[in-house]
JSON list of C-alpha atoms in Angstrom, two decimals:
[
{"chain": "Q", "resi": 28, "resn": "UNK", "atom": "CA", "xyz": [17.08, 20.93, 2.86]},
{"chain": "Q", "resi": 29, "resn": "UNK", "atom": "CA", "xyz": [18.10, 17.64, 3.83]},
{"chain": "Q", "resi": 30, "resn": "UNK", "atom": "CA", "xyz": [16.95, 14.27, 2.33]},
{"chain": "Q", "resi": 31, "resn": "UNK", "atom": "CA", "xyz": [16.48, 11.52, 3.72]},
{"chain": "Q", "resi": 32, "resn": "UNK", "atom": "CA", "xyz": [17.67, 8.43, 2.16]},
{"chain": "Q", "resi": 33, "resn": "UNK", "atom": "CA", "xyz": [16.39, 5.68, 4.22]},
{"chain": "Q", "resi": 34, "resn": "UNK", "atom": "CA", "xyz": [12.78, 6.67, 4.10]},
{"chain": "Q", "resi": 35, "resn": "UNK", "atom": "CA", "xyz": [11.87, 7.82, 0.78]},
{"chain": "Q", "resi": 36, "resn": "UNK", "atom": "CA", "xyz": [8.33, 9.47, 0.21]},
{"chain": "Q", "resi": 37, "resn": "UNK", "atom": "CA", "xyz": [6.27, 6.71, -1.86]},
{"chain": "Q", "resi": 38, "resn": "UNK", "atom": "CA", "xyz": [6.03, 9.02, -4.33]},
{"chain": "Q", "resi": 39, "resn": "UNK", "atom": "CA", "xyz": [9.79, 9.27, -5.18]},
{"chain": "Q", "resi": 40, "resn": "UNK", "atom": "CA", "xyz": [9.94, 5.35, -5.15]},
{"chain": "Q", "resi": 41, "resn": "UNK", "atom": "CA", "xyz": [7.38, 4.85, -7.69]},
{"chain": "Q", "resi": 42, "resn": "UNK", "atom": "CA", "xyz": [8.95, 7.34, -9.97]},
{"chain": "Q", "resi": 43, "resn": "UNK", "atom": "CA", "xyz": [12.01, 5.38, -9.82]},
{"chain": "Q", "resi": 44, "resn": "UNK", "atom": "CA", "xyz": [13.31, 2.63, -12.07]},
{"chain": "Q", "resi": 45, "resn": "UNK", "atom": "CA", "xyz": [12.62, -1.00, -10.29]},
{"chain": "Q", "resi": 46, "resn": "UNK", "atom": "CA", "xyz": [16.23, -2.25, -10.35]},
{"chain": "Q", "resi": 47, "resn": "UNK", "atom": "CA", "xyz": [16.92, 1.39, -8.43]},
{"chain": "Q", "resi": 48, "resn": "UNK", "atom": "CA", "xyz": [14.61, 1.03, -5.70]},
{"chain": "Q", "resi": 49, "resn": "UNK", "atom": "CA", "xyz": [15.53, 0.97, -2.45]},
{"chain": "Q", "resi": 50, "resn": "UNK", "atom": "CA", "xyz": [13.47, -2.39, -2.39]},
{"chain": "Q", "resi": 51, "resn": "UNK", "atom": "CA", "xyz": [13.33, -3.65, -5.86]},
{"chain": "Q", "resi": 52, "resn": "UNK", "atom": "CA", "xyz": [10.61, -4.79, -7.14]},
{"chain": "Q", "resi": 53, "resn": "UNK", "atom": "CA", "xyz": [8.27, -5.90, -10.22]},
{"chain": "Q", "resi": 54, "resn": "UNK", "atom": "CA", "xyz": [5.57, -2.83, -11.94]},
{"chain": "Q", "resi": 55, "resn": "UNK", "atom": "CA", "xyz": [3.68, -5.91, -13.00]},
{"chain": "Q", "resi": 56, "resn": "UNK", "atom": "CA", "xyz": [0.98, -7.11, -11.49]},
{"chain": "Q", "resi": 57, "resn": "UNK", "atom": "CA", "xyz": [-1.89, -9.57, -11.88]},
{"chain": "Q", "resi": 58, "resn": "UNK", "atom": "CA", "xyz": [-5.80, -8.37, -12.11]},
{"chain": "Q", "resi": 59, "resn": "UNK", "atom": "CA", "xyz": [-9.14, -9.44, -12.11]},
{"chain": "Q", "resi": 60, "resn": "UNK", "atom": "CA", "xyz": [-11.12, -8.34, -14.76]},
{"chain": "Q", "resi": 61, "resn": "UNK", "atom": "CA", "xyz": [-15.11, -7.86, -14.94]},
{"chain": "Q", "resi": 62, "resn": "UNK", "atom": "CA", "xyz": [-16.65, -8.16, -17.93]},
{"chain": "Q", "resi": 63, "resn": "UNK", "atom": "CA", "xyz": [-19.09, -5.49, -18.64]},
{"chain": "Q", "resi": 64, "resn": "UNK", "atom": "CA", "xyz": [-21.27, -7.58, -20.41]},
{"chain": "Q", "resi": 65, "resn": "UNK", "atom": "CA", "xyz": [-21.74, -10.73, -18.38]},
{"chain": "Q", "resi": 66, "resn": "UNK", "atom": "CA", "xyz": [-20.27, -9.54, -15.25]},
{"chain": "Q", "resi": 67, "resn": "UNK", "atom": "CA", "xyz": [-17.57, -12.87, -15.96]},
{"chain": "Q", "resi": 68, "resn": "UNK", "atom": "CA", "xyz": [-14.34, -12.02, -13.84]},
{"chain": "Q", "resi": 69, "resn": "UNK", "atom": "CA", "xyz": [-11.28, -13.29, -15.72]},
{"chain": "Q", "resi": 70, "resn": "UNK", "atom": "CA", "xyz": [-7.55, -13.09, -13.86]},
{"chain": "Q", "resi": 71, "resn": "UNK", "atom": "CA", "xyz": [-4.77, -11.16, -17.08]},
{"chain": "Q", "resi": 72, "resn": "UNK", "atom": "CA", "xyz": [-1.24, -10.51, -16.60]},
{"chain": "Q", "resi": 73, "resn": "UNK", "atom": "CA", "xyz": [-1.09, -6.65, -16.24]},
{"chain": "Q", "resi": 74, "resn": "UNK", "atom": "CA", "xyz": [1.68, -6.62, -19.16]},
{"chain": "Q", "resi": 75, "resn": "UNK", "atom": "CA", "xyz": [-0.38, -9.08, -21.26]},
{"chain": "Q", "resi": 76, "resn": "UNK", "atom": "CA", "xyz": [1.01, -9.21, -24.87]},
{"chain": "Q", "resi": 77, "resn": "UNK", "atom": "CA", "xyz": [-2.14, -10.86, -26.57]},
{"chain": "Q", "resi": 78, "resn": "UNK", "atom": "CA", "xyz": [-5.58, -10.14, -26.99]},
{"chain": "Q", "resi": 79, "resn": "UNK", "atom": "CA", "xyz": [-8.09, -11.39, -24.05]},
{"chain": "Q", "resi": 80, "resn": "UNK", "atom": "CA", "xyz": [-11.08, -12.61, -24.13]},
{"chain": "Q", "resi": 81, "resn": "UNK", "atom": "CA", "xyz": [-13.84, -13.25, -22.16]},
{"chain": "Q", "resi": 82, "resn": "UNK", "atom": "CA", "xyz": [-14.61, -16.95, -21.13]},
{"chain": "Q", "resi": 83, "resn": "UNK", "atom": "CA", "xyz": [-18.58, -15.97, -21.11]},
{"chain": "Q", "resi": 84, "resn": "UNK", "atom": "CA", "xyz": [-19.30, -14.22, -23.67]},
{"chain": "Q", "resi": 85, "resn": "UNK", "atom": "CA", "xyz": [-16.51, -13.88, -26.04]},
{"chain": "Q", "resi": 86, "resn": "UNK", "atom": "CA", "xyz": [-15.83, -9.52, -25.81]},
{"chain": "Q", "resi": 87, "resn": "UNK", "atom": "CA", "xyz": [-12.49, -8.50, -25.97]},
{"chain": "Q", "resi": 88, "resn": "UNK", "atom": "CA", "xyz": [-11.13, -7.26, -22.07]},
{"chain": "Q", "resi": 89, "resn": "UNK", "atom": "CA", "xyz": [-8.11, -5.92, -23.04]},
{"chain": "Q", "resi": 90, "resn": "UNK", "atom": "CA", "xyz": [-5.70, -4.43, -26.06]},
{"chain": "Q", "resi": 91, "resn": "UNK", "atom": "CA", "xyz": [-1.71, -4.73, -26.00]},
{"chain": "Q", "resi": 92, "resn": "UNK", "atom": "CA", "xyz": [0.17, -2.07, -26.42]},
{"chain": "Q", "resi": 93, "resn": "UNK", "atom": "CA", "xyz": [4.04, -1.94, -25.75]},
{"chain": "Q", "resi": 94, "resn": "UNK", "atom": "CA", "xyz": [4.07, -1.67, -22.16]},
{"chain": "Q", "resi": 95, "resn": "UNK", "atom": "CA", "xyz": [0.83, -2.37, -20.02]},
{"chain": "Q", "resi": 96, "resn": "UNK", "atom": "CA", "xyz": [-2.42, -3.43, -21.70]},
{"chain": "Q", "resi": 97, "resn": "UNK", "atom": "CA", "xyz": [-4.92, -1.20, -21.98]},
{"chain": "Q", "resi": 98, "resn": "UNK", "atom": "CA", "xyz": [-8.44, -2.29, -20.75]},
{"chain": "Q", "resi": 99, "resn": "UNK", "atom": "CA", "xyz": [-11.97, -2.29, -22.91]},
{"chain": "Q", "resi": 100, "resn": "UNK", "atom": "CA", "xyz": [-13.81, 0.62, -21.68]},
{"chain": "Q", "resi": 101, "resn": "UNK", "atom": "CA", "xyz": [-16.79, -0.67, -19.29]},
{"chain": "Q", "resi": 102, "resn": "UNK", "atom": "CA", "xyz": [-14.18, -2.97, -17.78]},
{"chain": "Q", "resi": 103, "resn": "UNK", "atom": "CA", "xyz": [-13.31, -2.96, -14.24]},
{"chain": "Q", "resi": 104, "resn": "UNK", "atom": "CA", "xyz": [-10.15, -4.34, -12.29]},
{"chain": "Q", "resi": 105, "resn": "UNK", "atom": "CA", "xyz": [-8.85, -4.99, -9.05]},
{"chain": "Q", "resi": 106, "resn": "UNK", "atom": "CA", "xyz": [-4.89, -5.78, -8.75]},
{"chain": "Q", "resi": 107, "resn": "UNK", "atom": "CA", "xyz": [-4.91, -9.56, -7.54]},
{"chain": "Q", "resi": 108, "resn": "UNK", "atom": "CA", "xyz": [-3.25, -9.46, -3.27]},
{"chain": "Q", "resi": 109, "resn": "UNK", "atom": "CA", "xyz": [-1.09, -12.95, -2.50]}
]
């Protein structure tokens, strides 16, 4: 069966690398983060390399790891649109 190369299935463009997209772009993103606590929403880097905190009450939002951070549970997120 035939593929076509000039409109790949969103699937098969995530799975690729970014630099090999047919569009390249970024896995990063930006978020916003709600504190389960204090309901605080703080903006972190979706790759974030240190500890965060929240501004409100001081609980810790997220862990780094080697790739993406992974989020306290009881957090939630929404990525952050231009």
């Amino acid at each position: 069966m035939p593929k076509d190369l000039f409109h790949p299935s969103v699937a098969d463009e995530k799975a690729k690398h970014k630099l090999k997209r047919l569009i390249q772009g970024p896995n990063s993103f930006f978020m916003d983060v709600k504190c389960p606590g204090c309901f605080h929403i703080t903006t972190i880097f979706s790759h974030a390399q240190t500890v965060v905190l929240c501004a409100g009450c001081a609980t810790v939002l997220s862990q780094p790891t080697g790739g993406k951070c992974r989020l306290t549970e009881g957090c939630s997120f929404r990525k952050k649109v231009d």
